[in-house]
CSV table of C-alpha atoms and ligand atoms in Angstrom, one decimal:
chain,number,residue,atom,x,y,z
A,1,MET,CA,-24.2,12.1,-45.2
A,2,SER,CA,-24.2,13.6,-41.7
A,3,ALA,CA,-21.0,14.7,-40.0
A,4,ASN,CA,-21.8,12.1,-37.3
A,5,ARG,CA,-21.9,9.3,-39.9
A,6,ARG,CA,-18.7,10.5,-41.7
A,7,LEU,CA,-16.6,10.5,-38.5
A,8,LEU,CA,-18.1,7.3,-37.3
A,9,ASP,CA,-17.2,5.6,-40.6
A,10,ARG,CA,-13.6,6.9,-40.5
A,11,SER,CA,-13.3,5.8,-36.9
A,12,LEU,CA,-14.4,2.3,-37.8
A,13,ALA,CA,-12.0,2.2,-40.7
A,14,ALA,CA,-8.9,3.4,-38.7
A,15,VAL,CA,-9.3,3.1,-34.9
A,16,TRP,CA,-9.2,-0.1,-33.0
A,17,HIS,CA,-11.5,0.7,-30.0
A,18,PRO,CA,-10.7,-0.6,-26.5
A,19,CYS,CA,-12.7,-3.3,-24.6
A,20,THR,CA,-14.8,-3.8,-27.8
A,21,GLN,CA,-15.7,-6.6,-30.2
A,22,MET,CA,-15.4,-4.4,-33.3
A,23,GLN,CA,-17.8,-6.7,-35.1
A,24,HIS,CA,-20.6,-5.4,-32.9
A,25,HIS,CA,-20.0,-2.0,-34.4
A,26,LEU,CA,-19.6,-3.2,-38.0
A,27,ALA,CA,-22.9,-5.1,-38.2
A,28,ALA,CA,-25.6,-3.1,-40.0
A,29,ASP,CA,-27.9,-3.0,-37.0
A,30,GLY,CA,-24.9,-3.0,-34.7
A,31,LEU,CA,-23.9,-1.2,-31.5
A,32,PRO,CA,-23.8,2.6,-32.0
A,33,LEU,CA,-20.4,4.4,-32.0
A,34,ILE,CA,-20.9,8.0,-30.9
A,35,PRO,CA,-18.7,10.7,-32.5
A,36,VAL,CA,-18.4,13.3,-29.8
A,37,LYS,CA,-18.1,16.9,-30.9
A,38,SER,CA,-17.8,18.6,-27.6
A,39,GLY,CA,-18.2,18.2,-23.8
A,40,GLU,CA,-19.5,20.6,-21.2
A,41,GLY,CA,-20.0,19.7,-17.6
A,42,ALA,CA,-21.6,16.3,-17.3
A,43,TRP,CA,-22.8,16.4,-20.9
A,44,LEU,CA,-21.3,15.1,-24.2
A,45,THR,CA,-22.7,16.3,-27.5
A,46,ASP,CA,-22.4,14.6,-30.9
A,47,PHE,CA,-22.3,16.2,-34.4
A,48,ASP,CA,-26.1,15.8,-34.9
A,49,GLY,CA,-26.8,17.7,-31.6
A,50,HIS,CA,-27.7,14.6,-29.6
A,51,ARG,CA,-26.5,14.9,-26.0
A,52,TYR,CA,-25.6,12.3,-23.4
A,53,LEU,CA,-25.3,12.6,-19.7
A,54,ASP,CA,-21.9,11.1,-18.7
A,55,GLY,CA,-23.0,8.8,-15.9
A,56,VAL,CA,-19.7,6.9,-15.9
A,57,SER,CA,-17.4,9.9,-15.7
A,58,SER,CA,-15.9,8.8,-19.1
A,59,TRP,CA,-14.6,5.5,-17.6
A,60,TRP,CA,-14.3,6.8,-14.1
A,61,VAL,CA,-11.8,9.6,-14.8
A,62,ASN,CA,-13.8,12.8,-15.0
A,63,LEU,CA,-14.5,14.4,-11.6
A,64,PHE,CA,-15.5,18.0,-12.3
A,65,GLY,CA,-17.0,17.9,-15.7
A,66,HIS,CA,-15.8,18.2,-19.3
A,67,ARG,CA,-14.1,21.5,-20.3
A,68,ASN,CA,-13.8,22.6,-16.6
A,69,PRO,CA,-13.0,26.3,-16.6
A,70,ARG,CA,-10.5,26.1,-13.7
A,71,ILE,CA,-8.6,23.1,-15.1
A,72,ASN,CA,-8.6,24.7,-18.6
A,73,ALA,CA,-7.1,27.9,-17.1
A,74,ALA,CA,-4.4,26.0,-15.3
A,75,LEU,CA,-3.4,24.1,-18.4
A,76,LYS,CA,-3.3,27.2,-20.5
A,77,ASP,CA,-1.0,28.9,-18.0
A,78,GLN,CA,1.2,25.8,-17.8
A,79,LEU,CA,1.5,25.6,-21.6
A,80,GLU,CA,3.0,29.1,-21.6
A,81,THR,CA,5.7,28.0,-19.1
A,82,LEU,CA,6.7,24.3,-19.6
A,83,GLU,CA,5.0,21.5,-21.3
A,84,HIS,CA,7.3,18.6,-20.4
A,85,VAL,CA,10.9,17.9,-19.4
A,86,ILE,CA,12.9,14.8,-18.7
A,87,LEU,CA,12.5,13.9,-15.0
A,88,ALA,CA,15.8,12.0,-14.7
A,89,GLY,CA,18.3,14.6,-13.6
A,90,PHE,CA,15.7,17.4,-13.9
A,91,THR,CA,12.7,18.5,-11.9
A,92,HIS,CA,10.0,21.2,-12.0
A,93,GLU,CA,7.5,23.0,-9.8
A,94,PRO,CA,4.3,21.1,-10.7
A,95,VAL,CA,5.8,17.6,-10.0
A,96,VAL,CA,7.3,18.8,-6.7
A,97,GLN,CA,4.1,20.5,-5.6
A,98,LEU,CA,2.0,17.5,-6.5
A,99,SER,CA,4.2,15.1,-4.6
A,100,GLU,CA,4.1,17.3,-1.5
A,101,ARG,CA,0.4,17.7,-1.6
A,102,LEU,CA,-0.4,14.0,-2.2
A,103,SER,CA,2.0,13.1,0.6
A,104,ALA,CA,0.2,15.6,2.9
A,105,LEU,CA,-3.1,13.9,2.0
A,106,THR,CA,-1.8,10.7,3.4
A,107,GLY,CA,-0.9,12.4,6.7
A,108,SER,CA,2.7,12.3,5.5
A,109,ALA,CA,2.7,8.5,5.9
A,110,LEU,CA,3.7,8.1,2.3
A,111,GLY,CA,6.5,10.5,1.6
A,112,HIS,CA,7.6,9.6,-1.9
A,113,ALA,CA,5.9,9.7,-5.2
A,114,PHE,CA,6.9,7.8,-8.4
A,115,TYR,CA,5.1,8.7,-11.6
A,116,ALA,CA,3.8,6.9,-14.7
A,117,SER,CA,0.9,7.6,-17.1
A,118,ASP,CA,-1.6,4.8,-16.7
A,119,GLY,CA,-3.1,2.6,-13.9
A,120,ALA,CA,-1.7,-0.7,-15.1
A,121,SER,CA,1.9,0.8,-15.0
A,122,ALA,CA,1.2,2.0,-11.5
A,123,THR,CA,0.3,-1.6,-10.5
A,124,GLU,CA,3.5,-2.9,-12.1
A,125,ILE,CA,5.6,-0.3,-10.4
A,126,ALA,CA,4.2,-1.2,-7.0
A,127,LEU,CA,4.8,-4.9,-7.6
A,128,LYS,CA,8.4,-4.3,-8.8
A,129,MET,CA,9.1,-1.9,-6.0
A,130,SER,CA,7.8,-4.4,-3.4
A,131,HIS,CA,9.9,-7.2,-4.7
A,132,HIS,CA,13.0,-5.0,-5.1
A,133,TYR,CA,12.6,-3.7,-1.6
A,134,TRP,CA,12.7,-7.3,-0.2
A,135,ARG,CA,15.7,-8.1,-2.5
A,136,ASN,CA,17.6,-5.0,-1.2
A,137,THR,CA,16.9,-6.0,2.4
A,138,GLY,CA,18.2,-9.5,2.0
A,139,ARG,CA,14.9,-11.4,1.2
A,140,PRO,CA,15.2,-12.0,-2.6
A,141,GLU,CA,13.0,-15.1,-2.3
A,142,LYS,CA,10.0,-12.9,-1.7
A,143,THR,CA,8.7,-12.9,-5.4
A,144,ASP,CA,5.0,-13.9,-5.1
A,145,PHE,CA,1.9,-11.7,-4.9
A,146,LEU,CA,-1.6,-12.1,-3.6
A,147,CYS,CA,-4.8,-10.7,-5.0
A,148,LEU,CA,-8.5,-11.1,-4.3
A,149,ALA,CA,-11.1,-13.0,-6.3
A,150,GLY,CA,-12.7,-10.6,-8.8
A,151,SER,CA,-9.7,-8.2,-8.5
A,152,TYR,CA,-8.8,-5.8,-11.3
A,153,HIS,CA,-5.5,-4.0,-11.4
A,154,GLY,CA,-5.0,-3.3,-15.1
A,155,GLU,CA,-4.4,-5.3,-18.3
A,156,THR,CA,-0.8,-5.2,-19.2
A,157,VAL,CA,0.8,-8.7,-18.9
A,158,GLY,CA,2.3,-7.8,-15.5
A,159,ALA,CA,-0.9,-6.3,-14.1
A,160,LEU,CA,-3.0,-9.2,-15.4
A,161,ALA,CA,-1.0,-11.4,-13.0
A,162,VAL,CA,-2.9,-9.8,-10.2
A,163,THR,CA,-6.2,-9.4,-12.1
A,164,ASP,CA,-8.9,-12.0,-11.6
A,165,VAL,CA,-11.5,-11.2,-14.3
A,166,ALA,CA,-11.7,-14.2,-16.6
A,167,LEU,CA,-12.8,-12.1,-19.6
A,168,PHE,CA,-9.7,-10.0,-19.6
A,169,LYS,CA,-7.3,-12.8,-18.5
A,170,ASP,CA,-8.1,-16.1,-20.0
A,171,ALA,CA,-7.0,-15.4,-23.6
A,172,TYR,CA,-3.6,-14.3,-22.3
A,173,ALA,CA,-3.1,-16.9,-19.6
A,174,PRO,CA,-0.1,-18.5,-21.2
A,175,LEU,CA,1.8,-15.2,-21.0
A,176,ILE,CA,1.1,-14.6,-17.4
A,177,ARG,CA,2.9,-15.6,-14.1
A,178,PRO,CA,-0.3,-15.7,-12.0
A,179,ALA,CA,-0.6,-14.6,-8.4
A,180,ALA,CA,-2.5,-16.6,-5.8
A,181,VAL,CA,-6.2,-15.5,-5.7
A,182,LEU,CA,-7.8,-15.3,-2.2
A,183,PRO,CA,-11.5,-15.0,-1.2
A,184,SER,CA,-13.0,-11.6,-1.8
A,185,PRO,CA,-14.8,-9.8,1.1
A,186,ASP,CA,-17.6,-8.9,-1.3
A,187,ALA,CA,-20.6,-8.3,1.0
A,188,ARG,CA,-23.0,-10.0,-1.5
A,189,LEU,CA,-21.4,-13.3,-0.4
A,190,ALA,CA,-23.1,-13.0,3.1
A,191,LYS,CA,-24.9,-16.2,4.0
A,192,ASP,CA,-28.2,-16.1,5.9
A,193,GLY,CA,-27.8,-14.0,9.0
A,194,GLU,CA,-24.3,-12.9,8.1
A,195,THR,CA,-23.3,-9.2,8.0
A,196,ALA,CA,-20.8,-7.6,5.7
A,197,ALA,CA,-18.4,-7.6,8.6
A,198,ASP,CA,-18.8,-11.4,9.0
A,199,VAL,CA,-17.9,-11.8,5.3
A,200,ALA,CA,-14.9,-9.6,5.9
A,201,ARG,CA,-13.8,-11.7,8.8
A,202,ARG,CA,-14.2,-14.9,6.8
A,203,ALA,CA,-12.1,-13.5,3.9
A,204,ALA,CA,-9.5,-12.2,6.3
A,205,ALA,CA,-9.2,-15.7,8.0
A,206,ALA,CA,-8.5,-17.2,4.6
A,207,LEU,CA,-5.8,-14.6,4.0
A,208,GLU,CA,-4.3,-15.3,7.4
A,209,ALA,CA,-4.1,-19.0,6.7
A,210,HIS,CA,-2.5,-18.4,3.3
A,211,LEU,CA,0.1,-16.0,4.8
A,212,GLU,CA,0.9,-18.4,7.6
A,213,ALA,CA,1.8,-21.2,5.1
A,214,HIS,CA,3.5,-19.1,2.4
A,215,HIS,CA,4.6,-15.7,3.8
A,216,GLY,CA,8.3,-16.5,3.2
A,217,HIS,CA,7.8,-16.2,-0.5
A,218,ILE,CA,5.2,-13.5,-0.6
A,219,ALA,CA,6.2,-9.9,-1.4
A,220,ALA,CA,2.8,-8.1,-1.2
A,221,LEU,CA,-1.0,-8.3,-1.2
A,222,ILE,CA,-2.8,-6.0,-3.6
A,223,VAL,CA,-6.4,-4.9,-2.9
A,224,GLU,CA,-8.9,-2.4,-4.2
A,225,PRO,CA,-10.1,-0.7,-0.9
A,226,LEU,CA,-13.8,-0.8,-0.3
A,227,ILE,CA,-15.0,-1.4,-3.8
A,228,GLN,CA,-13.8,-3.9,-6.5
A,229,CYS,CA,-15.1,-1.8,-9.3
A,230,ALA,CA,-14.3,-3.6,-12.6
A,231,THR,CA,-15.8,-7.0,-11.4
A,232,GLY,CA,-19.1,-5.2,-10.9
A,233,MET,CA,-18.9,-2.7,-8.0
A,234,ALA,CA,-18.4,-5.4,-5.3
A,235,MET,CA,-18.4,-3.5,-2.0
A,236,HIS,CA,-16.9,-4.7,1.3
A,237,ASP,CA,-16.7,-3.7,4.9
A,238,PRO,CA,-13.6,-1.6,5.9
A,239,LEU,CA,-13.0,-4.2,8.6
A,240,TYR,CA,-11.4,-6.3,5.9
A,241,LEU,CA,-8.7,-3.7,5.2
A,242,SER,CA,-7.9,-3.4,8.9
A,243,LEU,CA,-7.6,-7.2,9.3
A,244,ALA,CA,-5.5,-7.5,6.1
A,245,ARG,CA,-3.2,-4.7,7.3
A,246,GLN,CA,-2.6,-6.4,10.6
A,247,ALA,CA,-2.1,-9.8,9.0
A,248,CYS,CA,0.4,-8.3,6.5
A,249,ASP,CA,2.3,-6.7,9.3
A,250,ARG,CA,2.5,-9.9,11.3
A,251,TYR,CA,3.9,-11.9,8.4
A,252,GLY,CA,6.2,-9.3,6.8
A,253,VAL,CA,4.2,-8.7,3.7
A,254,HIS,CA,3.5,-5.4,1.9
A,255,LEU,CA,0.0,-4.0,1.5
A,256,ILE,CA,-0.6,-2.3,-1.8
A,257,CYS,CA,-3.8,-0.3,-2.0
A,258,ASP,CA,-4.9,0.2,-5.6
A,259,GLU,CA,-7.0,3.4,-5.4
A,260,ILE,CA,-6.9,4.0,-9.1
A,261,ALA,CA,-10.7,3.9,-9.3
A,262,VAL,CA,-11.7,4.6,-5.7
A,263,GLY,CA,-9.3,7.5,-4.8
A,264,PHE,CA,-10.1,11.2,-5.1
A,265,GLY,CA,-13.3,11.3,-3.2
A,266,ARG,CA,-15.1,8.5,-5.0
A,267,THR,CA,-16.1,6.6,-1.9
A,268,GLY,CA,-16.9,9.5,0.4
A,269,THR,CA,-13.4,10.1,1.8
A,270,PHE,CA,-10.5,11.5,-0.1
A,271,PHE,CA,-8.8,8.0,-0.2
A,272,ALA,CA,-10.9,4.9,0.4
A,273,HIS,CA,-8.4,3.4,2.8
A,274,GLU,CA,-9.0,6.2,5.2
A,275,GLN,CA,-12.3,4.5,6.2
A,276,ALA,CA,-10.3,1.7,7.9
A,277,THR,CA,-8.4,2.0,11.2
A,278,VAL,CA,-5.8,0.0,13.0
A,279,ASP,CA,-5.5,0.5,16.8
A,280,GLY,CA,-7.6,3.6,16.5
A,281,LYS,CA,-5.4,5.2,13.9
A,282,THR,CA,-6.1,5.7,10.2
A,283,LEU,CA,-4.9,2.7,8.2
A,284,ARG,CA,-2.0,3.4,5.7
A,285,PRO,CA,-0.8,1.0,3.0
A,286,ASP,CA,2.9,0.5,2.1
A,287,PHE,CA,2.1,1.5,-1.5
A,288,LEU,CA,-0.8,3.6,-2.8
A,289,CYS,CA,-1.6,3.5,-6.6
A,290,LEU,CA,-3.4,6.5,-8.0
A,291,SER,CA,-4.6,7.4,-11.5
A,292,LYS,CA,-8.0,7.9,-13.3
A,293,GLY,CA,-9.4,11.0,-11.4
A,294,ILE,CA,-6.0,12.4,-10.5
A,295,THR,CA,-6.0,14.9,-13.4
A,296,GLY,CA,-9.8,15.4,-13.3
A,297,GLY,CA,-10.0,13.3,-16.4
A,298,TYR,CA,-7.8,15.6,-18.5
A,299,LEU,CA,-4.5,13.9,-19.1
A,300,PRO,CA,-2.9,10.4,-18.5
A,301,LEU,CA,-1.1,10.3,-15.2
A,302,SER,CA,-0.5,7.8,-12.5
A,303,THR,CA,1.6,7.6,-9.4
A,304,VAL,CA,2.7,5.2,-6.7
A,305,LEU,CA,3.2,6.7,-3.3
A,306,THR,CA,5.3,4.8,-0.7
A,307,THR,CA,6.9,5.1,2.7
A,308,ASP,CA,10.2,6.6,3.7
A,309,THR,CA,11.3,3.1,4.9
A,310,ILE,CA,10.8,1.6,1.5
A,311,TYR,CA,12.3,4.5,-0.3
A,312,GLU,CA,15.4,4.4,1.9
A,313,ALA,CA,16.1,0.7,1.2
A,314,PHE,CA,16.9,1.8,-2.4
A,315,LEU,CA,19.6,4.3,-1.4
A,316,ASP,CA,23.1,3.0,-2.2
A,317,ASP,CA,26.1,3.6,-4.4
A,318,ALA,CA,25.1,0.7,-6.7
A,319,VAL,CA,22.8,1.7,-9.5
A,320,THR,CA,21.2,-1.8,-9.4
A,321,ARG,CA,19.9,-1.2,-5.9
A,322,GLY,CA,18.1,1.9,-7.1
A,323,PHE,CA,14.6,1.5,-8.5
A,324,LEU,CA,14.8,0.5,-12.2
A,325,HIS,CA,11.8,1.8,-14.1
A,326,SER,CA,12.1,4.3,-16.9
A,327,HIS,CA,9.1,5.9,-18.6
A,328,SER,CA,9.5,8.7,-21.1
A,329,TYR,CA,6.6,10.9,-19.9
A,330,THR,CA,7.3,10.4,-16.2
A,331,GLY,CA,6.0,13.4,-14.2
A,332,ASN,CA,4.7,15.2,-17.3
A,333,ALA,CA,4.4,18.9,-16.3
A,334,LEU,CA,1.0,19.5,-18.0
A,335,ALA,CA,-0.5,16.4,-16.4
A,336,CYS,CA,0.9,17.3,-13.0
A,337,ARG,CA,-0.6,20.8,-13.4
A,338,ALA,CA,-4.0,19.4,-14.2
A,339,ALA,CA,-3.7,17.3,-11.0
A,340,LEU,CA,-2.9,20.4,-9.0
A,341,ALA,CA,-5.9,22.2,-10.4
A,342,THR,CA,-8.0,19.2,-9.5
A,343,LEU,CA,-6.7,19.3,-5.9
A,344,ASP,CA,-7.4,23.0,-5.8
A,345,ILE,CA,-11.1,22.3,-6.6
A,346,PHE,CA,-11.3,19.7,-3.8
A,347,GLU,CA,-10.1,22.4,-1.4
A,348,GLN,CA,-12.0,25.4,-2.7
A,349,ASP,CA,-15.4,23.7,-3.1
A,350,GLU,CA,-15.2,21.3,0.0
A,351,VAL,CA,-16.0,18.5,-2.5
A,352,ILE,CA,-16.0,15.7,0.1
A,353,VAL,CA,-18.7,17.4,2.1
A,354,ALA,CA,-20.7,18.5,-0.9
A,355,ASN,CA,-20.6,14.9,-2.3
A,356,ARG,CA,-22.5,13.6,0.7
A,357,GLN,CA,-25.5,15.6,-0.3
A,358,LEU,CA,-25.1,14.6,-3.9
A,359,SER,CA,-24.9,10.9,-3.0
A,360,GLU,CA,-28.1,11.3,-0.9
A,361,ARG,CA,-29.9,13.0,-3.8
A,362,LEU,CA,-29.0,10.2,-6.2
A,363,HIS,CA,-30.0,7.6,-3.6
A,364,ASP,CA,-33.4,9.3,-3.2
A,365,GLY,CA,-33.8,9.6,-7.0
A,366,LEU,CA,-33.3,5.8,-7.2
A,367,ALA,CA,-36.3,5.0,-4.9
A,368,GLN,CA,-38.3,3.3,-7.6
A,369,ILE,CA,-35.3,1.3,-8.7
A,370,ARG,CA,-34.6,0.2,-5.2
A,371,SER,CA,-38.1,-1.2,-4.8
A,372,HIS,CA,-38.2,-2.7,-8.3
A,373,GLY,CA,-39.0,-6.4,-8.4
A,374,ARG,CA,-36.1,-7.2,-10.7
A,375,VAL,CA,-33.5,-5.3,-8.7
A,376,GLU,CA,-31.4,-6.9,-6.0
A,377,ASN,CA,-28.2,-6.1,-4.0
A,378,TYR,CA,-28.7,-2.3,-4.2
A,379,ARG,CA,-25.6,-0.8,-2.7
A,380,ARG,CA,-24.0,2.6,-2.4
A,381,ARG,CA,-20.7,4.1,-1.1
A,382,GLY,CA,-20.1,7.8,-1.7
A,383,MET,CA,-20.4,8.5,-5.4
A,384,ILE,CA,-20.9,5.0,-6.6
A,385,LEU,CA,-24.4,3.5,-6.6
A,386,ALA,CA,-25.0,0.0,-8.0
A,387,PHE,CA,-27.6,-2.7,-8.2
A,388,ASP,CA,-27.9,-6.1,-9.9
A,389,ILE,CA,-30.7,-7.4,-12.2
A,390,LYS,CA,-32.4,-10.7,-11.3
A,391,GLY,CA,-32.8,-12.9,-14.3
A,392,ALA,CA,-31.2,-10.4,-16.7
A,393,PRO,CA,-31.9,-11.1,-20.4
A,394,ALA,CA,-29.2,-12.1,-22.8
A,395,ALA,CA,-26.6,-9.4,-23.7
A,396,PHE,CA,-28.2,-7.3,-20.9
A,397,SER,CA,-25.3,-4.8,-20.5
A,398,ARG,CA,-25.1,-4.1,-24.3
A,399,ARG,CA,-28.8,-3.7,-24.6
A,400,PHE,CA,-29.0,-1.4,-21.6
A,401,TYR,CA,-26.1,0.7,-22.8
A,402,GLN,CA,-27.8,1.1,-26.2
A,403,ALA,CA,-31.2,1.8,-24.7
A,404,GLY,CA,-29.6,4.4,-22.4
A,405,LEU,CA,-28.0,6.3,-25.3
A,406,GLU,CA,-31.5,6.6,-26.9
A,407,ARG,CA,-32.5,8.3,-23.7
A,408,GLU,CA,-29.6,10.8,-23.4
A,409,LEU,CA,-27.8,8.6,-20.9
A,410,LEU,CA,-24.3,7.1,-20.9
A,411,LEU,CA,-24.2,4.1,-18.6
A,412,ARG,CA,-22.2,0.9,-19.2
A,413,PRO,CA,-23.5,-2.0,-17.0
A,414,ILE,CA,-20.9,-4.7,-16.1
A,415,GLY,CA,-22.7,-8.0,-16.7
A,416,ASN,CA,-26.0,-7.7,-14.8
A,417,THR,CA,-24.7,-4.9,-12.6
A,418,VAL,CA,-25.9,-1.4,-13.4
A,419,TYR,CA,-23.9,1.4,-11.7
A,420,LEU,CA,-23.9,5.2,-11.5
A,421,MET,CA,-20.5,6.7,-11.2
A,422,PRO,CA,-21.0,10.3,-12.3
A,423,PRO,CA,-18.8,13.4,-12.1
A,424,TYR,CA,-19.2,15.4,-8.9
A,425,ILE,CA,-20.8,18.5,-10.5
A,426,LEU,CA,-24.4,17.3,-11.2
A,427,SER,CA,-27.1,19.8,-10.6
A,428,GLU,CA,-30.4,18.8,-9.1
A,429,ALA,CA,-32.0,18.6,-12.6
A,430,GLU,CA,-29.1,16.4,-13.8
A,431,CYS,CA,-29.5,14.1,-10.8
A,432,ARG,CA,-33.2,13.7,-11.7
A,433,HIS,CA,-32.3,13.1,-15.4
A,434,LEU,CA,-29.8,10.5,-14.4
A,435,CYS,CA,-32.1,8.6,-12.1
A,436,GLN,CA,-35.2,8.9,-14.1
A,437,ARG,CA,-33.6,7.9,-17.4
A,438,THR,CA,-31.9,4.9,-15.6
A,439,LEU,CA,-35.3,3.7,-14.6
A,440,GLU,CA,-36.8,4.3,-18.0
A,441,THR,CA,-33.9,2.5,-19.6
A,442,LEU,CA,-34.2,-0.5,-17.3
A,443,GLU,CA,-37.9,-0.8,-17.9
A,444,ALA,CA,-37.4,-0.7,-21.7
A,445,VAL,CA,-34.7,-3.4,-21.6
A,446,LEU,CA,-36.8,-5.7,-19.3
A,447,ARG,CA,-40.0,-5.2,-21.3
B,501,PLP,C1,-8.8,1.3,-14.3
B,501,PLP,C2,-8.0,0.6,-13.2
B,501,PLP,C3,-6.7,0.1,-13.4
B,501,PLP,C4,-6.0,0.3,-14.7
B,501,PLP,O1,-5.8,1.6,-15.0
B,501,PLP,P1,-5.5,2.0,-16.6
B,501,PLP,O2,-5.1,3.4,-16.6
B,501,PLP,O3,-6.7,1.6,-17.3
B,501,PLP,O4,-4.4,1.1,-17.0
B,501,PLP,C5,-6.1,-0.5,-12.3
B,501,PLP,N1,-6.8,-0.7,-11.2
B,501,PLP,C6,-8.0,-0.3,-11.0
B,501,PLP,C7,-8.7,-0.5,-9.7
B,501,PLP,C8,-8.7,0.3,-12.0
B,501,PLP,O5,-10.0,0.7,-11.9
């Protein structure tokens, strides 16, 4: 029996895999489970020597390749100094430096960083902080939240309240205190003759109407700036963010930007919200949630950045007016150091500039896909390229995934949406491989 097969069998016997109907793996002719032996750059290799180009950055986390020499070196150095320490009553250099540098990246608009380990927790922290801020400032009735159709903010019970993906939510509906769901500015909703900006204006008008009627009880609106990734890479015009920011300000409601997926250069700017302006100035949210790419895909870490105003509303003698959220691994030193090494790479390699060329190269490489008769809604922003399949066959996403693996390609379509979201280190040859194999896989599945 091959080493691949042995590890696969042990995994199926002992590991409950995420976002997976395990029965699909257990069936004799079932979905493959790939035992990964090692990673290098954009490639993953199994025990039989098969390799796969990681076109989804290992669930959108890996920015600079697997086994990145610079992040490895930073982590080895950190291991020799301090691996972790309680962050209540203690502090350390990596967490201080990371907080300073992230704040600087927001133009110092968001001066305080609170840490957790996963994206869903960051969402919950932002929701709790927003409500607690209103409570501390004499508005305890502000307990409601708003989210957008198709939104995804994580899958814990609290985060599901502001997530609008039926597949993830319906089974747990009785456990959830749901938020109001408002129209999405998804540019694909444009009617004949409408532009993406028109759709944004329409969605913003619906937000405005809802705020006018209910603002007294609303704490915050949470949005995924520019791209709602998990619902199928739904992209919108930055104008929506500008109009939402202004409406939130008018009605005394916080704006939470969930950049867990779209932060760290993914959309062509360091943060996605930077592409929106208000009165000629860069838009800033009240809360910014970050995770995924923050450690370059090495270690679990998330953070919520917020303003001095919000932070100061928690300062008081009473413990109960302080923010009440305790997490054992808060501000883990190794994770913070991986994040610092990731920020170093952004600076040393001028990644944002380099990604423009990379995005163009992938766009060019998808020429045949873009003109394919079964492809519609081709769209691209920065390092996310996506398209939908007209009349996709049953179980399209699973079949595409499987056919891709047979062609040294790791892509996981969402419904009938195929997307590329690769690490930022692809060579020209790797770009060609990614685009060519995507086309071949599509043709095989549609045949
Ligand atoms: C992935 C994701 C989350 C949840 O992050 P986890 O670390 O998986 O809990 C939240 N919001 C967005 C936009 C995401 O893409």
